[in-house]
């Protein structure tokens, strides 16, 4: 099928600017063969569900050959599918079907570190200190009289020292788990290898890459101490993130890598893109990753980290828009991912958390730029807080007591009991057990129920796809949002008055009055707020109170209006 017919939004080369991207945590999305583990054919079987949800693209977390110490972010072979997920033929079939439905595919690339069973690291361990094999990684001698102290004071993001000592006395660097040794990105072979890996997946038709730890590949010369450690301060080093430059993050030289990657992406037809998982000290430094000679996007995690208050959201939205203005391109918005507690639970859990999560979805979908959804948020899934410890698999759990497993529980598709149709009838229990009580949350139970979160997402994404105020990339500096005065605790803004790039050729705002504009109102105050002045409601996250006149937007709710 002509891709433009399947989905005109993703037929454009700059599809990523306004895309709704759905993150698939492959292991937990859908299981086709009944082994309790999600896989590529499982994704393939659910593509129509994703098309009907109204998303434009999927981001697949790593499905490469891996011992799965860190959920596949420990890659042993960057060109092979792990047998638990299928094989390359499954991948080809999945991407062909996705493209046929107008869905783009973004894959994860993990360049900061490999698995410790990657052939390069196995060779490095077998070789002597100072060998060419060790030079592809970050091996150093230790400090102290006998080299018994780590080479510097860096800490692993998963807790504990970032260095592990080998029996021959040398140490190697791992910013994450010891099973994830950091590569030496000053080594030309490392650079050449990843450029080939990009081409391998681009040749298979992928539309983009999500770059893991995109800010981490280059370490400061001399690997200097930080002088601020858990031992000296009682607080983990990673808490410095965003407060100052860490010598292992956001070094200027990292940009050389992306300046080499961009021509590779641009040499392929059809709008191939890259989105960075990057953390930097300031919005200005984050903005340096984006532009015509580097990457297309970077995640904006401040939105995810905002607390449930109008001030907090207002501030992070303004910061993100300022950032967008610096780079002249719309930003990204995300509420949940596979590393963070699900936002239903962050916002208070239970009924309150769900009300707020529904309102947050309408807020996010109305903002200028692209939006990243995490699988299961369209079902209103909460975090699973009571997983038994022995089932938790996050490598950080043992060292920090914090685990990310609760947001990685397999999706409930149908039926009354776990694993809720995650696999075919007769499947074994899913790799993390789904809790009792999720029957009302299955996709099947919510399908067609106008009050369900699934139907709210479908309606909102459909309006977002069609409405000229939301559909088109904002023109100019990429912001395209006007705040309205709405009283304490209430967020209200108008979209579509910026003369955005209206692909119909019609007026994007102004001349037609409100026909091309949209107003979003979110009530984070403690009391219902009158909303009659905003126009005709298009969608609400909770029913408006009161008669047709004198209508009130309830607490923790959001609505979109067509201005009069
Ligand atoms: C970020 C990924 O999102 C996370 O899941 C992973 O543990 C680390 N990078 C290390 O690769």
Coordinates of C-alpha atoms and ligand atoms in Angstrom, one line a residue:
X1 CA 0.0 0.0 0.0
X2 CA 1.1 3.6 -0.7
X3 CA 2.5 4.7 2.7
X4 CA 0.8 8.1 2.3
X5 CA -2.5 6.4 2.1
X6 CA -1.9 4.2 5.1
X7 CA -0.8 7.3 7.2
X8 CA -0.2 10.6 5.5
X9 CA 1.5 11.9 8.7
X10 CA 4.3 9.3 8.5
X11 CA 4.7 9.6 4.8
X12 CA 6.4 12.9 5.2
X13 CA 10.2 12.9 5.7
X14 CA 9.9 15.1 8.8
X15 CA 7.2 12.8 10.3
X16 CA 9.1 12.7 13.6
X17 CA 8.4 16.4 14.3
X18 CA 4.8 15.8 15.4
X19 CA 4.8 12.0 15.7
X20 CA 3.1 10.1 18.5
X21 CA 5.7 7.4 19.2
X22 CA 4.7 4.3 21.2
X23 CA 7.5 2.6 23.2
X24 CA 7.4 -1.1 23.0
X25 CA 9.2 -2.9 25.8
X26 CA 9.6 -6.0 23.7
X27 CA 9.9 -8.5 26.4
X28 CA 6.5 -7.4 27.9
X29 CA 4.4 -6.4 24.9
X30 CA 3.0 -9.6 23.4
X31 CA 4.1 -13.2 23.4
X32 CA 3.5 -15.2 20.2
X33 CA 4.9 -18.6 21.2
X34 CA 3.6 -19.1 24.8
X35 CA 7.0 -19.0 26.6
X36 CA 5.9 -16.1 28.8
X37 CA 8.2 -13.6 27.0
X38 CA 7.2 -11.0 24.5
X39 CA 8.7 -11.3 21.0
X40 CA 8.8 -9.8 17.5
X41 CA 5.9 -11.9 16.1
X42 CA 3.9 -10.8 19.1
X43 CA 4.5 -7.2 18.1
X44 CA 3.6 -8.1 14.6
X45 CA 0.3 -9.6 15.7
X46 CA -0.7 -6.5 17.6
X47 CA 0.2 -3.9 14.9
X48 CA -3.5 -3.4 14.0
X49 CA -4.1 -2.5 17.7
X50 CA -1.4 0.1 17.5
X51 CA -2.6 1.5 14.2
X52 CA -6.1 1.8 15.7
X53 CA -4.7 3.5 18.8
X54 CA -3.5 6.2 16.4
X55 CA 0.2 6.2 16.9
X56 CA 2.6 7.0 14.1
X57 CA 5.7 5.0 15.1
X58 CA 7.0 2.4 17.5
X59 CA 10.3 2.5 19.4
X60 CA 11.4 -1.0 20.2
X61 CA 13.7 -1.5 23.2
X62 CA 16.7 -3.7 22.5
X63 CA 15.9 -7.1 21.1
X64 CA 19.5 -8.0 20.1
X65 CA 21.4 -11.1 21.3
X66 CA 22.1 -10.5 25.0
X67 CA 22.5 -12.3 28.3
X68 CA 19.7 -9.9 29.6
X69 CA 21.6 -8.7 32.6
X70 CA 20.1 -5.3 32.0
X71 CA 17.0 -6.1 30.1
X72 CA 18.9 -6.3 26.8
X73 CA 20.8 -3.0 27.3
X74 CA 23.8 -5.4 27.5
X75 CA 24.3 -6.3 23.8
X76 CA 26.4 -9.3 22.8
X77 CA 25.7 -9.1 19.1
X78 CA 24.3 -5.9 17.6
X79 CA 23.3 -7.6 14.3
X80 CA 21.4 -10.6 15.7
X81 CA 18.0 -10.9 17.3
X82 CA 18.1 -12.7 20.6
X83 CA 16.4 -16.2 20.2
X84 CA 13.9 -15.3 22.9
X85 CA 12.5 -12.6 20.7
X86 CA 12.8 -14.4 17.3
X87 CA 15.2 -13.9 14.4
X88 CA 16.0 -11.5 11.6
X89 CA 13.2 -13.0 9.4
X90 CA 10.7 -12.1 12.2
X91 CA 12.1 -8.6 12.3
X92 CA 11.8 -8.2 8.5
X93 CA 8.2 -9.5 8.6
X94 CA 7.3 -7.2 11.5
X95 CA 8.8 -4.1 9.9
X96 CA 7.2 -4.9 6.5
X97 CA 3.8 -5.2 8.1
X98 CA 4.3 -2.1 10.2
X99 CA 5.2 0.0 7.1
X100 CA 2.2 -1.4 5.3
X101 CA 0.0 0.1 8.1
X102 CA 1.9 3.4 8.0
X103 CA 3.7 2.8 11.2
X104 CA 7.4 3.8 11.4
X105 CA 9.9 1.7 13.4
X106 CA 12.6 3.2 15.6
X107 CA 15.1 0.8 17.2
X108 CA 17.3 1.3 20.2
X109 CA 21.1 1.5 19.8
X110 CA 23.4 0.9 22.7
X111 CA 26.8 2.4 21.9
X112 CA 28.1 3.4 25.4
X113 CA 28.8 -0.2 26.5
X114 CA 28.6 -3.8 25.3
X115 CA 27.8 -6.9 27.2
X116 CA 30.7 -8.6 28.9
X117 CA 30.1 -11.6 26.7
X118 CA 30.5 -9.5 23.5
X119 CA 33.4 -11.1 21.5
X120 CA 35.4 -7.8 21.9
X121 CA 35.2 -7.9 25.6
X122 CA 35.9 -11.7 25.8
X123 CA 39.0 -11.0 23.6
X124 CA 40.0 -8.1 25.9
X125 CA 39.8 -10.3 29.0
X126 CA 41.9 -13.0 27.3
X127 CA 44.5 -10.5 26.2
X128 CA 47.2 -8.8 28.4
X129 CA 47.1 -5.4 29.9
X130 CA 48.2 -2.8 27.4
X131 CA 47.0 -5.0 24.4
X132 CA 45.1 -3.7 21.4
X133 CA 42.1 -5.8 22.5
X134 CA 41.9 -4.0 25.8
X135 CA 42.2 -0.6 24.1
X136 CA 38.6 -0.9 22.7
X137 CA 37.4 -0.6 26.3
X138 CA 38.4 1.5 29.3
X139 CA 41.0 -0.5 31.1
X140 CA 43.3 1.2 33.6
X141 CA 45.7 0.3 36.3
X142 CA 44.5 1.0 39.8
X143 CA 45.8 3.4 42.4
X144 CA 47.4 2.6 45.7
X145 CA 50.7 0.9 46.3
X146 CA 49.6 -2.4 44.6
X147 CA 46.9 -0.9 42.3
X148 CA 44.3 -2.1 44.8
X149 CA 42.3 1.2 44.6
X150 CA 40.0 2.0 41.6
X151 CA 41.6 4.3 39.1
X152 CA 39.2 7.2 40.1
X153 CA 36.2 7.9 42.3
X154 CA 33.5 7.4 39.7
X155 CA 30.3 5.6 40.7
X156 CA 28.1 3.3 38.7
X157 CA 24.7 4.6 38.0
X158 CA 23.4 1.3 39.3
X159 CA 25.3 1.9 42.6
X160 CA 28.8 1.0 43.8
X161 CA 32.1 1.8 42.1
X162 CA 32.2 2.2 38.3
X163 CA 35.3 0.0 38.2
X164 CA 35.8 -3.7 38.5
X165 CA 39.2 -5.4 39.0
X166 CA 40.4 -8.4 37.1
X167 CA 42.5 -11.2 38.5
X168 CA 45.5 -9.7 36.5
X169 CA 45.2 -6.5 38.5
X170 CA 43.7 -4.2 35.9
X171 CA 40.4 -2.4 36.3
X172 CA 37.7 -1.7 33.7
X173 CA 35.1 1.0 33.6
X174 CA 31.4 0.3 33.6
X175 CA 29.1 3.3 34.2
X176 CA 26.3 0.7 34.6
X177 CA 26.5 -2.9 35.6
X178 CA 29.9 -4.8 35.7
X179 CA 28.4 -6.8 32.8
X180 CA 28.2 -3.6 30.7
X181 CA 31.8 -2.5 30.1
X182 CA 32.2 1.0 28.6
X183 CA 33.6 1.2 25.1
X184 CA 36.6 3.5 24.3
X185 CA 35.0 5.9 21.8
X186 CA 38.3 7.5 21.0
X187 CA 39.2 4.2 19.2
X188 CA 38.6 4.3 15.5
X189 CA 37.5 0.7 15.3
X190 CA 34.7 1.4 17.8
X191 CA 33.5 4.3 15.7
X192 CA 33.7 2.3 12.5
X193 CA 31.9 -0.6 14.0
X194 CA 28.9 1.5 15.1
X195 CA 28.7 3.2 11.8
X196 CA 28.4 -0.2 10.2
X197 CA 25.7 -1.2 12.8
X198 CA 23.7 1.8 11.9
X199 CA 23.9 0.9 8.2
X200 CA 22.9 -2.7 9.0
X201 CA 19.6 -1.6 10.5
X202 CA 19.0 1.2 8.1
X203 CA 19.4 -1.3 5.2
X204 CA 16.7 -3.4 6.9
X205 CA 14.4 -0.4 6.7
X206 CA 14.4 1.1 10.2
X207 CA 13.2 4.7 10.3
X208 CA 15.3 5.8 13.2
X209 CA 17.3 5.1 16.3
X210 CA 16.8 5.9 20.0
X211 CA 20.4 6.4 21.3
X212 CA 21.0 4.9 24.7
X213 CA 23.2 7.1 27.1
X214 CA 23.8 9.4 24.1
X215 CA 25.7 11.8 26.4
X216 CA 28.1 9.2 27.8
X217 CA 30.3 7.9 25.2
X218 CA 33.2 10.3 25.7
X219 CA 34.9 10.6 29.0
X220 CA 37.0 13.6 30.1
X221 CA 40.7 13.3 29.4
X222 CA 42.7 11.9 32.2
X223 CA 39.5 10.5 33.8
X224 CA 39.6 13.1 36.7
X225 CA 38.1 12.5 40.1
X226 CA 34.8 14.1 41.0
X227 CA 35.5 14.6 44.7
X228 CA 31.9 14.0 45.6
X229 CA 31.0 10.4 46.3
X230 CA 28.4 8.4 48.3
X231 CA 31.0 7.7 50.9
X232 CA 31.8 11.4 51.4
X233 CA 28.3 12.9 51.1
X234 CA 25.9 10.0 51.8
X235 CA 24.3 10.8 48.4
X236 CA 24.8 9.0 45.2
X237 CA 27.0 10.7 42.6
X238 CA 24.3 10.5 40.0
X239 CA 22.4 13.1 42.0
X240 CA 24.9 15.6 40.6
X241 CA 23.3 15.1 37.2
X242 CA 21.9 18.3 36.0
X243 CA 23.7 20.3 38.7
X244 CA 27.1 20.3 37.2
X245 CA 29.1 18.6 34.5
X246 CA 30.2 15.1 35.3
X247 CA 33.5 14.0 33.6
X248 CA 31.7 11.0 32.2
X249 CA 28.8 12.8 30.7
X250 CA 28.2 15.5 28.0
X251 CA 31.7 16.0 27.0
X252 CA 32.1 18.3 23.9
X253 CA 33.8 15.6 21.8
X254 CA 30.7 13.4 21.9
X255 CA 29.2 15.7 19.3
X256 CA 31.9 14.6 16.7
X257 CA 30.2 11.2 16.9
X258 CA 26.8 12.5 15.9
X259 CA 28.3 14.8 13.2
X260 CA 29.6 11.5 11.7
X261 CA 26.3 9.7 12.2
X262 CA 24.1 12.3 10.6
X263 CA 25.4 12.0 7.0
X264 CA 24.8 8.3 7.3
X265 CA 21.1 8.8 8.3
X266 CA 20.7 11.5 5.6
X267 CA 22.2 9.2 2.9
X268 CA 19.1 6.9 3.2
X269 CA 15.8 8.0 1.7
X270 CA 12.6 8.6 3.5
X271 CA 13.2 10.5 6.7
X272 CA 15.5 8.5 8.9
X273 CA 16.0 10.1 12.3
X274 CA 17.6 9.7 15.7
X275 CA 16.4 10.6 19.2
X276 CA 18.9 11.0 22.0
X277 CA 18.5 9.7 25.6
X278 CA 20.8 12.5 26.7
X279 CA 21.2 14.3 30.0
X280 CA 23.0 17.6 30.2
X281 CA 23.6 20.3 32.7
X282 CA 21.4 23.0 31.1
X283 CA 18.8 23.2 28.3
X284 CA 21.4 25.0 26.2
X285 CA 23.8 22.1 26.5
X286 CA 21.0 19.6 25.7
X287 CA 20.0 21.7 22.7
X288 CA 23.5 21.1 21.3
X289 CA 22.6 17.5 20.4
X290 CA 19.9 18.7 18.1
X291 CA 20.3 20.3 14.7
X292 CA 20.8 19.7 11.0
X293 CA 24.3 18.3 11.5
X294 CA 23.6 16.2 14.6
X295 CA 20.5 14.5 16.0
X296 CA 16.8 15.2 15.3
X297 CA 15.5 15.0 18.8
X298 CA 16.4 14.6 22.5
X299 CA 14.0 13.4 25.2
X300 CA 12.7 16.0 27.5
X301 CA 12.8 14.3 30.8
X302 CA 11.8 17.4 32.8
X303 CA 8.2 16.9 31.8
X304 CA 8.3 13.4 33.1
X305 CA 9.9 14.6 36.3
X306 CA 7.4 17.4 36.9
X307 CA 5.3 17.1 40.0
X308 CA 1.5 17.3 39.9
X309 CA 1.2 21.1 40.1
X310 CA 0.4 23.8 37.6
X311 CA 3.6 25.7 38.5
X312 CA 5.8 22.7 37.9
X313 CA 4.3 21.9 34.5
X314 CA 4.2 25.5 33.5
X315 CA 7.9 25.8 34.3
X316 CA 9.0 22.7 32.4
X317 CA 6.9 23.5 29.4
X318 CA 8.3 27.0 29.2
X319 CA 11.9 25.6 29.5
X320 CA 11.2 23.0 26.8
X321 CA 9.7 25.7 24.5
X322 CA 12.7 27.9 25.1
X323 CA 14.9 24.9 24.2
X324 CA 12.9 24.3 21.1
X325 CA 13.3 28.0 20.1
X326 CA 17.1 27.6 20.4
X327 CA 17.2 24.8 17.9
X328 CA 14.2 25.8 15.8
X329 CA 12.5 22.5 16.1
X330 CA 9.7 21.2 18.3
X331 CA 10.5 19.2 21.4
X332 CA 9.5 15.8 22.7
X333 CA 7.1 15.0 25.5
X334 CA 7.1 11.9 27.7
X335 CA 5.3 10.9 30.8
X336 CA 6.5 7.3 31.4
X337 CA 9.1 4.9 30.1
X338 CA 10.7 1.6 31.1
X339 CA 13.1 3.2 33.6
X340 CA 10.5 5.2 35.6
X341 CA 7.6 4.5 37.9
X342 CA 4.4 4.6 35.9
X343 CA 2.8 8.0 36.1
X344 CA -0.6 6.8 37.4
X345 CA 1.4 5.8 40.5
X346 CA 3.7 8.8 40.5
X347 CA 0.6 11.1 40.6
X348 CA -1.0 9.4 43.6
X349 CA -1.9 5.9 42.4
X350 CA -5.5 4.5 42.6
X351 CA -8.4 6.5 41.4
X352 CA -6.6 9.9 41.9
X353 CA -3.5 8.8 40.1
X354 CA -5.6 7.5 37.1
X355 CA -7.7 10.7 37.0
X356 CA -4.5 12.8 36.9
X357 CA -2.8 10.4 34.3
X358 CA -5.8 10.9 32.0
X359 CA -5.6 14.6 32.4
X360 CA -1.8 14.5 31.8
X361 CA -2.4 12.7 28.6
X362 CA -4.6 15.4 27.2
X363 CA -2.0 18.0 28.4
X364 CA 0.8 16.1 26.6
X365 CA -1.0 15.5 23.4
X366 CA -1.9 19.2 23.1
X367 CA 1.7 20.4 23.4
X368 CA 3.7 21.3 20.3
X369 CA 6.2 18.6 19.1
X370 CA 6.3 14.9 19.3
X371 CA 5.0 12.7 22.0
X372 CA 6.4 9.4 23.3
X373 CA 3.9 7.0 25.0
X374 CA 5.0 4.0 27.0
X375 CA 3.2 0.8 26.4
X376 CA 0.3 0.3 28.9
X377 CA -0.3 3.9 29.7
X378 CA -3.1 3.8 27.2
X379 CA -4.7 1.2 29.5
X380 CA -4.1 3.4 32.6
X381 CA -1.8 0.8 34.1
X382 CA -0.3 1.5 37.5
X383 CA 3.2 0.5 38.7
X384 CA 3.2 -3.0 40.1
X385 CA 4.6 -2.2 43.6
X386 CA 4.4 -5.6 45.2
X387 CA 6.5 -7.9 43.0
X388 CA 8.2 -10.5 45.1
X389 CA 11.9 -9.5 45.5
X390 CA 13.1 -12.9 44.1
X391 CA 11.4 -12.2 40.8
X392 CA 12.8 -8.7 40.3
X393 CA 15.4 -8.7 37.6
X394 CA 16.7 -5.1 37.5
X395 CA 20.5 -5.2 38.2
X396 CA 20.2 -2.0 40.1
X397 CA 17.9 -3.6 42.7
X398 CA 20.6 -5.5 44.6
X399 CA 22.8 -2.4 45.0
X400 CA 20.3 0.5 45.3
X401 CA 17.2 -1.2 46.6
X402 CA 15.4 0.5 43.7
X403 CA 14.0 -1.6 40.9
X404 CA 12.4 -0.8 37.6
X405 CA 10.6 -4.1 37.2
X406 CA 7.2 -2.7 38.4
X407 CA 6.8 -0.7 35.1
X408 CA 7.9 -3.7 33.0
X409 CA 5.1 -6.1 33.9
X410 CA 3.6 -7.7 30.7
X411 CA 0.6 -6.0 29.2
X412 CA -2.9 -7.4 29.9
X413 CA -4.7 -8.0 26.6
X414 CA -7.8 -10.0 27.5
X415 CA -9.4 -12.4 29.9
X416 CA -10.1 -12.6 33.6
X417 CA -6.8 -14.0 35.0
X418 CA -3.1 -13.5 34.7
X419 CA -1.4 -13.5 32.2
X420 CA -4.4 -11.8 30.6
X421 CA -3.9 -13.0 27.1
X422 CA -0.3 -12.0 27.0
X423 CA 0.5 -15.2 25.1
X424 CA -1.6 -17.8 23.4
X425 CA -3.9 -20.2 25.4
X426 CA -1.9 -22.6 27.5
X427 CA 1.1 -20.2 27.8
X428 CA 3.4 -20.5 30.8
X429 CA 3.3 -17.7 33.4
X430 CA 4.7 -14.4 32.0
X431 CA 8.4 -13.6 32.9
X432 CA 7.1 -11.1 35.5
X433 CA 3.7 -12.0 36.8
X434 CA 0.8 -9.7 36.1
X435 CA -1.2 -9.0 39.3
X436 CA -4.6 -10.3 40.2
X437 CA -7.2 -7.5 39.6
X438 CA -6.1 -6.3 36.2
X439 CA -9.1 -7.9 34.4
X440 CA -10.9 -4.5 34.1
X441 CA -7.7 -3.0 32.6
X442 CA -7.2 -5.4 29.7
X443 CA -7.4 -3.9 26.2
X444 CA -10.3 -6.2 25.5
X445 CA -12.3 -5.0 28.6
X446 CA -11.7 -1.3 27.7
X447 CA -12.3 -1.7 23.9
X448 CA -15.5 0.2 23.0
X449 CA -16.2 1.5 26.6
X450 CA -16.4 5.3 26.1
X451 CA -15.3 5.9 29.6
X452 CA -12.2 3.8 29.4
X453 CA -8.6 5.2 29.2
X454 CA -8.0 3.2 26.0
X455 CA -10.9 5.0 24.3
X456 CA -9.8 8.4 25.7
X457 CA -6.3 7.8 24.2
X458 CA -7.8 6.7 20.9
X459 CA -10.1 9.8 20.7
X460 CA -7.4 12.2 21.7
X461 CA -4.8 10.8 19.3
X462 CA -7.4 10.9 16.5
X463 CA -8.2 14.6 17.2
X464 CA -4.4 15.3 17.5
X465 CA -3.9 13.7 14.1
X466 CA -6.7 15.6 12.3
X467 CA -6.9 19.0 14.0
X468 CA -4.8 21.6 12.3
X469 CA -3.8 23.2 15.5
X470 CA -2.1 19.9 16.7
X471 CA -1.5 18.0 13.5
X472 CA 1.1 20.2 11.9
X473 CA 4.6 21.1 13.0
X474 CA 4.6 24.6 14.5
X475 CA 6.3 27.1 12.2
X476 CA 9.0 29.5 13.1
X477 CA 10.8 28.7 16.4
X478 CA 8.9 25.5 16.9
X479 CA 6.9 26.6 19.9
X480 CA 3.4 27.7 18.8
X481 CA 1.7 27.9 22.1
X482 CA 0.0 30.9 23.8
X483 CA -0.7 30.8 27.6
X484 CA -4.0 32.0 28.7
X485 CA -4.7 33.6 32.1
X486 CA -6.7 31.0 34.0
X487 CA -6.2 31.5 37.7
X488 CA -4.1 29.7 40.3
X489 CA -3.6 26.0 39.8
X490 CA -5.0 26.0 36.3
X491 CA -3.1 25.6 33.1
X492 CA -4.7 27.0 29.9
X493 CA -3.1 27.5 26.5
X494 CA -4.1 28.0 23.0
X495 CA -2.6 26.3 19.9
X496 CA -3.0 27.0 16.3
X497 CA -2.6 30.7 16.2
X498 CA 1.0 30.6 15.0
X499 CA 0.4 30.2 11.3
X500 CA 1.8 26.7 11.5
X501 CA 2.7 24.7 8.4
X502 CA -0.8 23.8 7.5
X503 CA -0.5 21.0 4.9
X504 CA -4.1 21.7 3.6
X505 CA -3.1 25.1 2.6
X506 CA -5.8 26.6 4.8
X507 CA -5.2 29.3 7.4
X508 CA -3.7 27.8 10.5
X509 CA -5.3 30.4 12.7
X510 CA -6.4 33.9 12.9
X511 CA -8.5 34.4 9.8
X512 CA -11.0 31.6 10.5
X513 CA -11.5 32.7 14.1
X514 CA -11.3 29.6 16.3
X515 CA -11.9 26.9 13.6
X516 CA -8.2 26.1 13.4
X517 CA -7.3 26.8 17.0
X518 CA -7.6 24.6 20.1
X519 CA -7.6 25.4 23.8
X520 CA -6.3 23.0 26.4
X521 CA -7.3 23.5 30.0
X522 CA -6.0 21.4 32.9
X523 CA -7.3 21.8 36.4
X524 CA -4.6 21.2 39.0
X525 CA -6.3 23.4 41.6
X526 CA -8.2 22.0 44.5
X527 CA -11.6 23.1 43.2
X528 CA -13.7 22.8 40.0
X529 CA -13.2 25.7 37.6
X530 CA -15.7 27.3 35.2
X531 CA -14.9 26.7 31.6
X532 CA -17.8 28.2 29.7
X533 CA -15.6 30.9 28.2
X534 CA -13.3 28.6 26.3
X535 CA -15.7 27.4 23.6
X536 CA -17.1 24.0 22.5
X537 CA -15.6 21.0 24.4
X538 CA -13.9 18.5 22.0
X539 CA -12.8 16.0 24.6
X540 CA -12.6 15.8 28.4
X541 CA -10.7 13.5 30.6
X542 CA -13.6 13.5 33.1
X543 CA -17.2 14.6 32.5
X544 CA -17.8 18.3 33.0
X545 CA -20.0 19.2 36.0
X546 CA -23.0 21.4 35.9
X547 CA -25.7 22.2 33.3
X548 CA -24.7 23.1 29.7
X549 CA -24.2 26.6 30.9
X550 CA -22.1 27.2 34.0
X551 CA -20.1 24.1 33.2
X552 CA -17.2 23.2 35.5
X553 CA -14.0 21.3 34.8
X554 CA -13.6 19.0 37.8
X555 CA -10.4 18.8 39.9
X556 CA -7.6 16.8 38.3
X557 CA -9.2 16.9 34.9
X558 CA -8.3 18.3 31.5
X559 CA -10.4 19.3 28.4
X560 CA -9.8 20.5 24.9
X561 CA -12.1 23.2 23.4
X562 CA -12.8 24.7 20.0
X563 CA -12.7 28.4 20.7
X564 CA -15.8 30.4 19.7
Ligands
LIG1 C1 19.2 3.8 29.7 C2 18.1 2.7 29.5 O1 16.9 3.3 29.3 C3 18.2 1.8 30.7 O2 17.1 0.9 30.8 C4 19.5 1.2 30.8 O3 19.6 0.5 32.0 C5 20.7 2.2 30.7 N1 20.5 3.2 29.8 C6 22.0 1.5 30.5 O4 22.0 1.0 29.1

